Coordinates of C-alpha atoms and ligand atoms in Angstrom, one line a residue:
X210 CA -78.1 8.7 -24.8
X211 CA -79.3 7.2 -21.6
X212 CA -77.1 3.7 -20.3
X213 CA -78.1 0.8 -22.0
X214 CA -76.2 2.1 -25.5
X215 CA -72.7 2.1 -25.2
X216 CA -71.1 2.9 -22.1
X217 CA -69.4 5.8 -21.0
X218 CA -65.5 4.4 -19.6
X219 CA -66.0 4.7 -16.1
X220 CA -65.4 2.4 -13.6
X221 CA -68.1 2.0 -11.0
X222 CA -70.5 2.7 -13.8
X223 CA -72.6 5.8 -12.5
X224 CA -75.8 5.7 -10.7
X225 CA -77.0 7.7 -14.0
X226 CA -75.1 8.7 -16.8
X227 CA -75.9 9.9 -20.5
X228 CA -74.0 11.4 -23.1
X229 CA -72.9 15.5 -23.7
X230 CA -70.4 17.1 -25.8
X231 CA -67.0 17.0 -24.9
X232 CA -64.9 19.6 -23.3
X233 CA -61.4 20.8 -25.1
X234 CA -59.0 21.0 -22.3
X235 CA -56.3 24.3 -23.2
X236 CA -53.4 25.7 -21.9
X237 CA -55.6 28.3 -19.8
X238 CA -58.4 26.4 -18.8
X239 CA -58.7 26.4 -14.5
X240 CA -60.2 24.6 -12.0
X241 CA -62.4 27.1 -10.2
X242 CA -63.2 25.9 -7.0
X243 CA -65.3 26.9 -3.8
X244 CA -62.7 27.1 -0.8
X245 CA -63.9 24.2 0.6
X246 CA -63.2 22.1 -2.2
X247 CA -59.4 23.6 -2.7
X248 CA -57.4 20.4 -1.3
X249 CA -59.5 18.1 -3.8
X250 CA -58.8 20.7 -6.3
X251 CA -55.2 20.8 -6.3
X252 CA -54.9 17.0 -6.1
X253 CA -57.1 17.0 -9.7
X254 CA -54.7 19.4 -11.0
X255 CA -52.0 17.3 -9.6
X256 CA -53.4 14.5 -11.7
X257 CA -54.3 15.9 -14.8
X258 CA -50.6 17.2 -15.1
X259 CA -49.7 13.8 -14.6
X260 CA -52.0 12.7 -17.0
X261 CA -51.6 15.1 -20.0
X262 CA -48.6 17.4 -19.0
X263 CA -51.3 20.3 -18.8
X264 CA -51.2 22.3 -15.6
X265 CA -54.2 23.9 -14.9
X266 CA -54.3 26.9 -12.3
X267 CA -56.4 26.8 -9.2
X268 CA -59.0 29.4 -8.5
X269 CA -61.6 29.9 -5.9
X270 CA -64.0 31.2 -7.5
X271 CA -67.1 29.8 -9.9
X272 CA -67.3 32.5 -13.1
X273 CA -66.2 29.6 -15.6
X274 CA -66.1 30.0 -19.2
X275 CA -65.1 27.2 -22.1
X276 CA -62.6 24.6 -21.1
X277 CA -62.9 25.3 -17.5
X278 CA -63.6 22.9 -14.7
X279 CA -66.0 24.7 -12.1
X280 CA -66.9 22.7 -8.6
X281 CA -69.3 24.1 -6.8
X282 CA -69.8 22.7 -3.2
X283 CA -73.1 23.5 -1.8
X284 CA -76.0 22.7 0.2
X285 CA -77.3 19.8 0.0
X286 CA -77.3 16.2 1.2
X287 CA -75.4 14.7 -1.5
X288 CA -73.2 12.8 1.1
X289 CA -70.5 11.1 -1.0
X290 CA -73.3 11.5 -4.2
X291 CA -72.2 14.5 -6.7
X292 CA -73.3 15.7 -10.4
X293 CA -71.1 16.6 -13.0
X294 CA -72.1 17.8 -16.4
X295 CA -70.1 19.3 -19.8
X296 CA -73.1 20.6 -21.7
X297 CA -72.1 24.2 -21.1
X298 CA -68.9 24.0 -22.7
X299 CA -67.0 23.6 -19.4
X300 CA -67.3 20.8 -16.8
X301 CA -69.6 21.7 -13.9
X302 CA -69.3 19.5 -10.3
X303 CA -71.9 19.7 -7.8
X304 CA -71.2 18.1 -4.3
X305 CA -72.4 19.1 -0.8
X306 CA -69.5 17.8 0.9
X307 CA -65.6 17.8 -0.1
X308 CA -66.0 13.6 -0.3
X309 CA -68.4 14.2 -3.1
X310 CA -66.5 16.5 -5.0
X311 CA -63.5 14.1 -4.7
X312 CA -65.3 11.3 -5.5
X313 CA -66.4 13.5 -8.6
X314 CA -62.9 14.1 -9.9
X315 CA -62.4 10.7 -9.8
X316 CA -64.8 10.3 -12.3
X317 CA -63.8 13.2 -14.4
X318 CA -59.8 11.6 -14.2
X319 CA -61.3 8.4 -15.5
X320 CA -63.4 10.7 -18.6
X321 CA -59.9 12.3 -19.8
X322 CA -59.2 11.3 -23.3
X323 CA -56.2 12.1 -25.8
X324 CA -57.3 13.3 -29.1
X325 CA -55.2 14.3 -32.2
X326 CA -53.5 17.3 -30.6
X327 CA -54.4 17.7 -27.3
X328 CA -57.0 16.2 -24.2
X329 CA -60.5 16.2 -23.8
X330 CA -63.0 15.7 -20.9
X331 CA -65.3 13.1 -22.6
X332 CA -69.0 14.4 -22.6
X333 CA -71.1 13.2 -20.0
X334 CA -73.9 14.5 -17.5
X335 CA -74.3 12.2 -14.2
X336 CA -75.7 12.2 -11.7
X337 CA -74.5 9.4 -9.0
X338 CA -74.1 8.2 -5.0
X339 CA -73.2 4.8 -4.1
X340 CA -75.3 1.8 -3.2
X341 CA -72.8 1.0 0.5
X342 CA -71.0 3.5 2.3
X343 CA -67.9 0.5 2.8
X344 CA -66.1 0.0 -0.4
X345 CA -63.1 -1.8 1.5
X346 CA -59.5 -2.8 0.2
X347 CA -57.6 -5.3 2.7
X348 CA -53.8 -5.0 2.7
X349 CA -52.1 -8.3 4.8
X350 CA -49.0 -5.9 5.8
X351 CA -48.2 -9.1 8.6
X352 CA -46.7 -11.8 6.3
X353 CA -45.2 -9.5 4.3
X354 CA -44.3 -6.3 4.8
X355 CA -44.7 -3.1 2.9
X356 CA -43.6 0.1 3.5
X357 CA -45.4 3.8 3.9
X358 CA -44.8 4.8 0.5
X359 CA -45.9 1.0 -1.0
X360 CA -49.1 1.5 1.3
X361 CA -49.4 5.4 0.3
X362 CA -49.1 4.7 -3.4
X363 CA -51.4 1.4 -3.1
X364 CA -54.0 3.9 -1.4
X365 CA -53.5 6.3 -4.2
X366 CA -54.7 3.6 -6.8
X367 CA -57.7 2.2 -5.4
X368 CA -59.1 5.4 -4.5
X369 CA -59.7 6.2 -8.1
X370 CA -61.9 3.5 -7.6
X371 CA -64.0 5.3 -5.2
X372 CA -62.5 2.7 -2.5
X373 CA -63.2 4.4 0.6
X374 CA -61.9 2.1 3.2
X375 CA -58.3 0.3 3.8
X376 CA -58.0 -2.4 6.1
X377 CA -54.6 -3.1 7.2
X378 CA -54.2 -6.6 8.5
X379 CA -51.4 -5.7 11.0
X380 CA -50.3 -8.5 13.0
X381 CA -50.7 -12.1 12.6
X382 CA -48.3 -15.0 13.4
X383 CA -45.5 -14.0 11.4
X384 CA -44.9 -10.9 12.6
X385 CA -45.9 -7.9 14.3
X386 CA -46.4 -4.8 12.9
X387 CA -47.1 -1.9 14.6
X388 CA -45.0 -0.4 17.2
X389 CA -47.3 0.1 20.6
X390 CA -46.2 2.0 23.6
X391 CA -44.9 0.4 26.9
X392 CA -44.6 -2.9 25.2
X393 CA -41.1 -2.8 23.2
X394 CA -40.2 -6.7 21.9
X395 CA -43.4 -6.9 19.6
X396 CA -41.7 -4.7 17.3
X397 CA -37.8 -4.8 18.5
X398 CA -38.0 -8.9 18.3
X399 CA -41.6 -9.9 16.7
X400 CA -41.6 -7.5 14.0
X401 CA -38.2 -8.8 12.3
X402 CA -39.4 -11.6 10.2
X403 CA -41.9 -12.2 7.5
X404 CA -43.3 -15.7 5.6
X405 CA -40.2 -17.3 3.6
X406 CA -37.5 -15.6 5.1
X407 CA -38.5 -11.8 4.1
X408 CA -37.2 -9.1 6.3
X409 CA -39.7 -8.2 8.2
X410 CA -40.3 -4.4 9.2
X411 CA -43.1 -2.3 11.6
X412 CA -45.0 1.3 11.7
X413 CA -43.7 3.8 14.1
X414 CA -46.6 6.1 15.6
X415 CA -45.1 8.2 13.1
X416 CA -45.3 6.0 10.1
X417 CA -48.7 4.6 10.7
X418 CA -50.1 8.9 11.5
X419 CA -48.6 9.7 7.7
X420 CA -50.7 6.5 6.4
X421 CA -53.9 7.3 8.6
X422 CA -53.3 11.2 6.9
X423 CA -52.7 10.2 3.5
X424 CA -55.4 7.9 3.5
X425 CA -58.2 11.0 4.8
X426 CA -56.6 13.1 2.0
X427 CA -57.7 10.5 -0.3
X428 CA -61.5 10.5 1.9
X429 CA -59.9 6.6 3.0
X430 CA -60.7 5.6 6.4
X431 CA -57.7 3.1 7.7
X432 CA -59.4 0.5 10.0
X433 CA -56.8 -1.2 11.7
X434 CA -56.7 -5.3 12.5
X435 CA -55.3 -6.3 15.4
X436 CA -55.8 -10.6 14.7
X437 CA -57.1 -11.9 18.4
X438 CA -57.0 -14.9 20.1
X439 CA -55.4 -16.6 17.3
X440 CA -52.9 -15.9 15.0
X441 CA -50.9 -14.3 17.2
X442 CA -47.5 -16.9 17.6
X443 CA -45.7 -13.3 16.7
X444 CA -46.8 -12.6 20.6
X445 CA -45.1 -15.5 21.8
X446 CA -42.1 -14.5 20.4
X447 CA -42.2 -11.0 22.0
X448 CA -43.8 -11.7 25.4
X449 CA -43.9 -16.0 25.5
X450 CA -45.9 -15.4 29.3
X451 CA -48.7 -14.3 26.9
X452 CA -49.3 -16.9 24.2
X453 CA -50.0 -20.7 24.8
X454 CA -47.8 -23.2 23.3
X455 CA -48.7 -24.2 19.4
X456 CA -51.5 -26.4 18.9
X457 CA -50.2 -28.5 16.1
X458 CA -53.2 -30.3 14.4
X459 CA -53.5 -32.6 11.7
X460 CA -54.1 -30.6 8.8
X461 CA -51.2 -28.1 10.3
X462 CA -48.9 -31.0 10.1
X463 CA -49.6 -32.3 6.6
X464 CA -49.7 -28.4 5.4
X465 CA -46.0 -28.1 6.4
X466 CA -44.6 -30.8 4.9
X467 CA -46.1 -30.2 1.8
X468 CA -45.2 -26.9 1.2
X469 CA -41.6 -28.1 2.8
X470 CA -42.1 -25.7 5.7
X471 CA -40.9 -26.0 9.4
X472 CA -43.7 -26.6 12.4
X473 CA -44.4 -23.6 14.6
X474 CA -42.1 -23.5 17.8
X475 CA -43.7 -21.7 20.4
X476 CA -41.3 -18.4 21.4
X477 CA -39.5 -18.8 17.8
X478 CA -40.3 -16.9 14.6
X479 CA -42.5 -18.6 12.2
X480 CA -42.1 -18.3 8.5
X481 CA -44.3 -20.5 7.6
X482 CA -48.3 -20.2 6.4
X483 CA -49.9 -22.4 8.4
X484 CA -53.2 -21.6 10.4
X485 CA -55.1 -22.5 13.2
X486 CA -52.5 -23.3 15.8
X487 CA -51.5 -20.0 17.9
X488 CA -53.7 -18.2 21.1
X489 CA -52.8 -15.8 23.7
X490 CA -53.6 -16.8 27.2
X491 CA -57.7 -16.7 27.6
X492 CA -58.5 -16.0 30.6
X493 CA -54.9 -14.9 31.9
X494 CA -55.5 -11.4 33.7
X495 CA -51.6 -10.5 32.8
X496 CA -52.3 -11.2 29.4
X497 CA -56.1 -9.7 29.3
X498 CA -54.8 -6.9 30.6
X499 CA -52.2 -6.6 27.5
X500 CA -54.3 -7.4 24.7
X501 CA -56.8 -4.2 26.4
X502 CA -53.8 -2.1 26.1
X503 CA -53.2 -2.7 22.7
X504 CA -56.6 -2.2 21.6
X505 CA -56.9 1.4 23.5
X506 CA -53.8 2.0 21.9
X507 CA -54.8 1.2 18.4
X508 CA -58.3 3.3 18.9
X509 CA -56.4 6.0 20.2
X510 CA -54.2 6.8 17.5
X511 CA -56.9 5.4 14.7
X512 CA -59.6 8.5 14.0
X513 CA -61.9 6.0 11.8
X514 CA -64.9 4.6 13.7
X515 CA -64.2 0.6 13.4
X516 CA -61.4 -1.6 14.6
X517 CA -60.8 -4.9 13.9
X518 CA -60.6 -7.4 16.1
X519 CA -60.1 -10.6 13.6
X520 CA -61.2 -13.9 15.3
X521 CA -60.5 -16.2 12.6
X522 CA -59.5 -19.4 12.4
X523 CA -59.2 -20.5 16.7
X524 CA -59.0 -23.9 16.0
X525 CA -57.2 -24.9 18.7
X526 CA -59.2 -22.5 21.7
X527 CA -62.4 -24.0 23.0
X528 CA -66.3 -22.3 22.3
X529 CA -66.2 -21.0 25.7
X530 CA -62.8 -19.1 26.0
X531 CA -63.4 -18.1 22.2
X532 CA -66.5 -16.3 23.8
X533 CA -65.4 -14.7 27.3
X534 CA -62.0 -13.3 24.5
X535 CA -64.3 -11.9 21.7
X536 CA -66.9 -10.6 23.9
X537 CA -64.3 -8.8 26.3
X538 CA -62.1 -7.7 23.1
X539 CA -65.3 -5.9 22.0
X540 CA -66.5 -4.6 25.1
X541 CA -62.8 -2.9 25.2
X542 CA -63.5 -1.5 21.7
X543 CA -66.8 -0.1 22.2
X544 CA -65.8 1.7 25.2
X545 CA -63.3 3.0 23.4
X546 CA -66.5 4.8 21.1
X547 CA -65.5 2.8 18.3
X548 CA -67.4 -0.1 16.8
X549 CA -65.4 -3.5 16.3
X550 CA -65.4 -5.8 13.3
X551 CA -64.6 -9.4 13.2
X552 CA -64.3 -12.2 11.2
X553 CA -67.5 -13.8 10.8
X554 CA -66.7 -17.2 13.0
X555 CA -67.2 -14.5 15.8
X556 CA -71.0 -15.0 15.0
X557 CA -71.0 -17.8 17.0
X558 CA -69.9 -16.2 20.6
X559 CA -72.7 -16.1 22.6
X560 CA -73.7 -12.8 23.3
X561 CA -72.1 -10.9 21.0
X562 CA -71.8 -6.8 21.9
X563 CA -74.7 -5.4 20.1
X564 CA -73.7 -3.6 17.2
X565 CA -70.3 -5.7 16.2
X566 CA -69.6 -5.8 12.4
X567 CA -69.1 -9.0 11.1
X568 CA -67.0 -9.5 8.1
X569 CA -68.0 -12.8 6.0
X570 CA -65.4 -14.8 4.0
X571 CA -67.0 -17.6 3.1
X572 CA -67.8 -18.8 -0.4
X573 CA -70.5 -17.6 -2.9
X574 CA -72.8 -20.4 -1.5
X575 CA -72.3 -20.8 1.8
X576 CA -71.2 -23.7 3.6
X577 CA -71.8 -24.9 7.1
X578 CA -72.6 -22.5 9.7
X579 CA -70.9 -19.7 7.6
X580 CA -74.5 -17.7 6.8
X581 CA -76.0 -18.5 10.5
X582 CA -72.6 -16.8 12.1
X583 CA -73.0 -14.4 9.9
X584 CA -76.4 -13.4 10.5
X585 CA -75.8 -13.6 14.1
X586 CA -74.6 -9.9 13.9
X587 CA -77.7 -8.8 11.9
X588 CA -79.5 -10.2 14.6
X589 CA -77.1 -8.3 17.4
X590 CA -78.2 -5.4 15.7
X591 CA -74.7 -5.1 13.5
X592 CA -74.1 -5.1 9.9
X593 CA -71.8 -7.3 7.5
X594 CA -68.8 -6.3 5.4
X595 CA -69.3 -9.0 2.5
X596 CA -65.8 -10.4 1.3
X597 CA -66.7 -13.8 -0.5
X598 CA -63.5 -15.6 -0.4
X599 CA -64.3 -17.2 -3.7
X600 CA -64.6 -13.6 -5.5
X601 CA -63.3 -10.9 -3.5
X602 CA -59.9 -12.5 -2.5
X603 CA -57.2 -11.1 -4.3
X604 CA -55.0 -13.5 -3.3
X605 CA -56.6 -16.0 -5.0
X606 CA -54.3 -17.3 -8.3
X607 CA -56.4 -15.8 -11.7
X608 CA -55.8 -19.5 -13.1
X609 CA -53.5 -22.1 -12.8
X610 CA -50.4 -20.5 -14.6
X611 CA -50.4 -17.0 -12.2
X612 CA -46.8 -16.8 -10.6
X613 CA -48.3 -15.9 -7.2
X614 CA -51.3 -16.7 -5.2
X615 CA -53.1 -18.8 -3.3
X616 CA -56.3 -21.4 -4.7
X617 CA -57.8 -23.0 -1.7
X618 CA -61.3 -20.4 -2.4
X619 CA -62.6 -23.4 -5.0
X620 CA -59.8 -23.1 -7.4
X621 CA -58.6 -19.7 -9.3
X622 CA -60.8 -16.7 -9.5
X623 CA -61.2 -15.2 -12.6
X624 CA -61.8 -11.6 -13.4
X625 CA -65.5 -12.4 -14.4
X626 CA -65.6 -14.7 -11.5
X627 CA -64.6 -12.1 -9.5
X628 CA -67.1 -9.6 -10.4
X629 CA -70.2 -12.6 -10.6
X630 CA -71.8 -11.8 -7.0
X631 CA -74.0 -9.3 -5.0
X632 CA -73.5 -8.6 -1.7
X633 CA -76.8 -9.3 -1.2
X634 CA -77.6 -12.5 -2.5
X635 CA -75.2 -14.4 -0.4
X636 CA -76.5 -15.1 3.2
X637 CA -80.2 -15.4 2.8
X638 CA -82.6 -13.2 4.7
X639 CA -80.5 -10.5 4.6
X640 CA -80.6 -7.5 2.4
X641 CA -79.5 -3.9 1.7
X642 CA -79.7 -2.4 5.3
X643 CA -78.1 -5.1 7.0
X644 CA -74.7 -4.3 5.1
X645 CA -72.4 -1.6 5.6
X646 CA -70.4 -2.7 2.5
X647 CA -67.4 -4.7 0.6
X648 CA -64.3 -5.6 0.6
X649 CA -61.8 -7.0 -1.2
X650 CA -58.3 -8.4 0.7
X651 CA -55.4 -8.9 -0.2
X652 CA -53.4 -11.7 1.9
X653 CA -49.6 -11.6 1.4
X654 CA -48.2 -15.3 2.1
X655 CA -46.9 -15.3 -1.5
X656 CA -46.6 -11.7 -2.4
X657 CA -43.7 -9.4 -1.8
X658 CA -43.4 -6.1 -3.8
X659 CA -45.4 -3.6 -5.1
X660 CA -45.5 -5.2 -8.2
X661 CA -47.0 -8.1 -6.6
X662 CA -49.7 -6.1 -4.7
X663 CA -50.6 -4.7 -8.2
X664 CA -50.4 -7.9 -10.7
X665 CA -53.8 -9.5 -8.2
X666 CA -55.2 -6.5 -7.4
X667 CA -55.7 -5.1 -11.0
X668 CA -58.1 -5.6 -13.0
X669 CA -59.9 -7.5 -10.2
X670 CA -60.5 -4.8 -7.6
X671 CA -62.6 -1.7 -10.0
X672 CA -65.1 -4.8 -10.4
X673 CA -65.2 -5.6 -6.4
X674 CA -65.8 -1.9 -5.9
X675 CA -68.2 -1.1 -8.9
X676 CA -70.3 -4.2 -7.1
X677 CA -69.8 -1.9 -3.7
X678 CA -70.9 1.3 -5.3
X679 CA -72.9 0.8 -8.2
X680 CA -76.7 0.2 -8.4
X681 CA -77.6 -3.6 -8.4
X682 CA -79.8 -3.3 -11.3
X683 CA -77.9 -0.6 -13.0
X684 CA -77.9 -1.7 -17.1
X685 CA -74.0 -1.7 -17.2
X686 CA -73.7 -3.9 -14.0
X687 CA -72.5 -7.2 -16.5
X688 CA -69.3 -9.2 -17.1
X689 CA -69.4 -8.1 -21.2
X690 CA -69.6 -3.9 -20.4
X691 CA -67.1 -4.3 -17.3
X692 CA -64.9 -5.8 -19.7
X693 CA -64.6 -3.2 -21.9
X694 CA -64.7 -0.5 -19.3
X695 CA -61.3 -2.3 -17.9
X696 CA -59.9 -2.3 -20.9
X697 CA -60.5 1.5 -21.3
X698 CA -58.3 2.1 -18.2
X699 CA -55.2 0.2 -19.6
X700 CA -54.0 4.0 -20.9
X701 CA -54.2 5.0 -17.2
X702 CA -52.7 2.1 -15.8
X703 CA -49.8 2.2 -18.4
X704 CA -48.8 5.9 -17.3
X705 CA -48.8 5.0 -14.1
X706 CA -46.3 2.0 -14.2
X707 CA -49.5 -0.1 -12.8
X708 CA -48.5 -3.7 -12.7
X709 CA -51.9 -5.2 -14.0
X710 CA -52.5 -8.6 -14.9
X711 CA -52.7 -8.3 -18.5
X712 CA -55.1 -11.7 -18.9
X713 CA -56.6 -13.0 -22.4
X714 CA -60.4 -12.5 -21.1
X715 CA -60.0 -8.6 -21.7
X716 CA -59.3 -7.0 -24.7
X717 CA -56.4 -4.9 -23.8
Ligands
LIG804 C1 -57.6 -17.4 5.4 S1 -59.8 -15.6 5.5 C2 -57.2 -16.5 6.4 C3 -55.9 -15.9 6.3 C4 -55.1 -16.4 5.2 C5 -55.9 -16.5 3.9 C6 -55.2 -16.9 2.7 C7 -59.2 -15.4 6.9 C8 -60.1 -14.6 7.8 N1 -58.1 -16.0 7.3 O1 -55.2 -16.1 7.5 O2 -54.0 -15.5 4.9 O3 -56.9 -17.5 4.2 O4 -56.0 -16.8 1.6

């Protein structure tokens, strides 16, 4: 029957879904493919072996019979939209583009289901496309770091959640992160240390080409962060003729000796989490000069169309230099045919570059100036990325007994919590159009594994990107159907060694 009875598992809920005899899967059922749809093939197979030990053969071609899986990729302007339907006795895909039909096994991964002696496609016919084309995932890879196959395997997991865009927050000031041509000591001196002590580490051009590839095999764009004109003290480690000396302000001072850490010391490493202290020199041609190197380097090895900028947090750099760096940052970007992103405090630099994404981190109900710098990009003819910091930061503790995390975003965040927002409904005045998407990041100050990255990141994140890709009005789009939809991917999770937070509010 039609949503609004109980809810097929999936997770984000379908544009439209209904009910429709299963499908038996058997030793000789195939995936029969059109060519263009072979790589997305063989990665389902890949997955339902993993799944259910069944390997099923690969075949271009479309004459399916019973216990098939037939994608057919035609014309169309389905985009990332798709159908698939089991009311034939085999499961039929329909995509115009090779995103779709991923997108669609995705879905039909998340419909696999044991039964007594073998594995079943659950019965469904749906027909879906998703409300934002950004359904983001940030990874803070600066205070600690984690390696290709941590990234590649993180990747892997929140694709199956339709996630279509990684952010990798690459530099910040404890460390450096990314090796860049003609400019050695950021990753041979400022890419050795990490908050606490960790050991640090960086991405060859080589390294950071195998994420950017295993990201587009996964239809994942990687948009890269370089954090400018603060939080950069790593750059004063590397290149001190670069970075101004550490503005140490109240609030950094009382930060450090509560959490027992040392003050910043300008050309040292700082393992510490404070913020709101470090700049690069504004204004300094030498340095100017260096920061527009980076960013040409960063477009040029980075095939997705944004790059980050950052701009939080200058606490320390006046209104005026904050401008003249944002504004010539951008200008650098744009030139470079990409379109720059930035924290949303950049929505106060006067004359902002037309067309500059701004990413909002404020809370649900915005405070201060938060929703006017925010809009200022609307009104420069951008777009928002919507990343409450009060539901979409991972980072944030789920109550007051997690091992790791952070709670300055009012306290804890819940799963429900987490999942209680619309993009829409935060900055007023602004609606649909004027936001490219979501995201959900994931800052590292107290997280160092894998396992870490896993334990905030599940269950929170399917929610964050149901609310990216789901229909604001759709009938499952509550706290009590998500809740059993997460519980439904436990199974999954458990073959997969998936470190989820196994919390009492789900019914595991
Ligand atoms: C704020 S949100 C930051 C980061 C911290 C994070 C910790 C934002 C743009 N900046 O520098 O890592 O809080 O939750």
């Amino acid at each position: 029957m039609i949503s609004g009875d109980t809810a097929i598992p999936l997770i984000p809920y379908p544009a439209a879904a209904q009910s429709a005899p299963d499908v038996r899967l058997h030793t000789t059922s195939r995936i029969l493919t059109s060519a263009a749809s072979e790589a997305e093939s063989h990665l389902l197979a890949d997955a339902i072996a993993a799944r259910t030990g069944l390997r099923l053969e690969v075949v271009v071609g479309h004459d399916a019979v019973a216990g098939d899986i037939l994608l057919v990729l035609g014309p169309g302007d389905l985009d990332e939209g798709y159908g698939l339907r089991t009311d034939a006795g085999h499961v039929r895909i329909t995509a115009s583009t090779p995103t779709g039909a991923y997108w669609a096994t995705q879905t039909l991964r998340q419909l696999l289901a044991p039964d007594t002696d073998g594995w079943s496609v659950r019965g469904a016919i749906i027909s879906d496309a998703p409300r934002f084309a950004y359904r983001g995932a940030m990874l803070d890879v600066a205070r600690h770091f984690f390696s290709v196959a941590d990234v590649r395997r993180y990747i892997d997991l929140i694709s199956a959640y339709k996630v279509n865009a990684l952010h990798l927050h690459l530099t910040d000031d404890q460390g450096w992160r990314l090796e860049i041509p003609g400019w050695p000591r950021l990753t041979e001196v400022a890419a050795a240390t990490a908050v606490d002590g960790g050991v640090g580490g960086f991405y060859t051009a080589a390294d950071f080409a195998e994420i950017v590839a295993h990201a587009a095999s996964r239809h994942m764009t990687i948009v890269p962060e370089i954090d400018t004109p603060g939080h950069t003290h790593a750059v004063s480690v590397a290149y001190p003729e670069f970075a101004e000396r550490p503005v140490i302000s109240d609030a950094v001072r009382e930060q450090a000796s509560e959490l027992g850490q040392d003050l910043p010391e300008y050309g040292e490493a700082y393992t510490g989490w404070g913020v709101g202290f470090s700049s690069v020199r504004i204004g300094d041609e030498a340095t100017e000069a260096f920061i527009g190197d980076v960013f040409r380097h960063v477009a040029s090895i980075s095939p997705g169309p944004w790059i980050h900028l950052g701009g939080d947090e200058c606490l320390g750099i006046s209104a005026e230099d904050f401008s003249s760096f944002v504004r010539r940052a951008a200008a650098t970007i744009l030139s470079a045919d990409k379109t720059p992103i930035a924290w949303h405090e950049a929505g106060k630099v006067s004359d902002l570059p037309a067309g500059t994404v701004g990413q909002y981190w404020g809370f649900r109900t915005p405070e201060g100036d938060h929703a006017a710098e925010a809009r200022a990009f609307v009104d420069a003819g951008g777009a928002l990325i919507m990343s409450p910091s009060d539901a979409a930061y991972l980072d944030m503790k789920y109550d007051e007994h997690t091992r790791i995390g952070l709670d300055w975003a009012d306290g804890p965040t819940s799963v429900e919590s987490s999942y209680a927002w619309d993009p829409a409904m935060i900055v007023e005045g602004i609606d649909d159009s004027d936001i490219l998407g979501v995201e959900a990041p994931l800052w590292t100050e107290t997280v160092r594994t894998p396992a870490d990255i896993e334990t905030l990141a599940f269950p929170r994140l399917p929610g964050i990107a149901e609310i990216g890709w789901s229909p604001r009005d759709g009938v499952q789009r509550r706290w009590p159907s998500l809740r059993s939809r997460l519980a439904a991917q436990e199974a999954a999770w458990v073959a997969d060694s998936v470190h989820f937070h196994r919390g009492e509010d789900i019914a595991w």
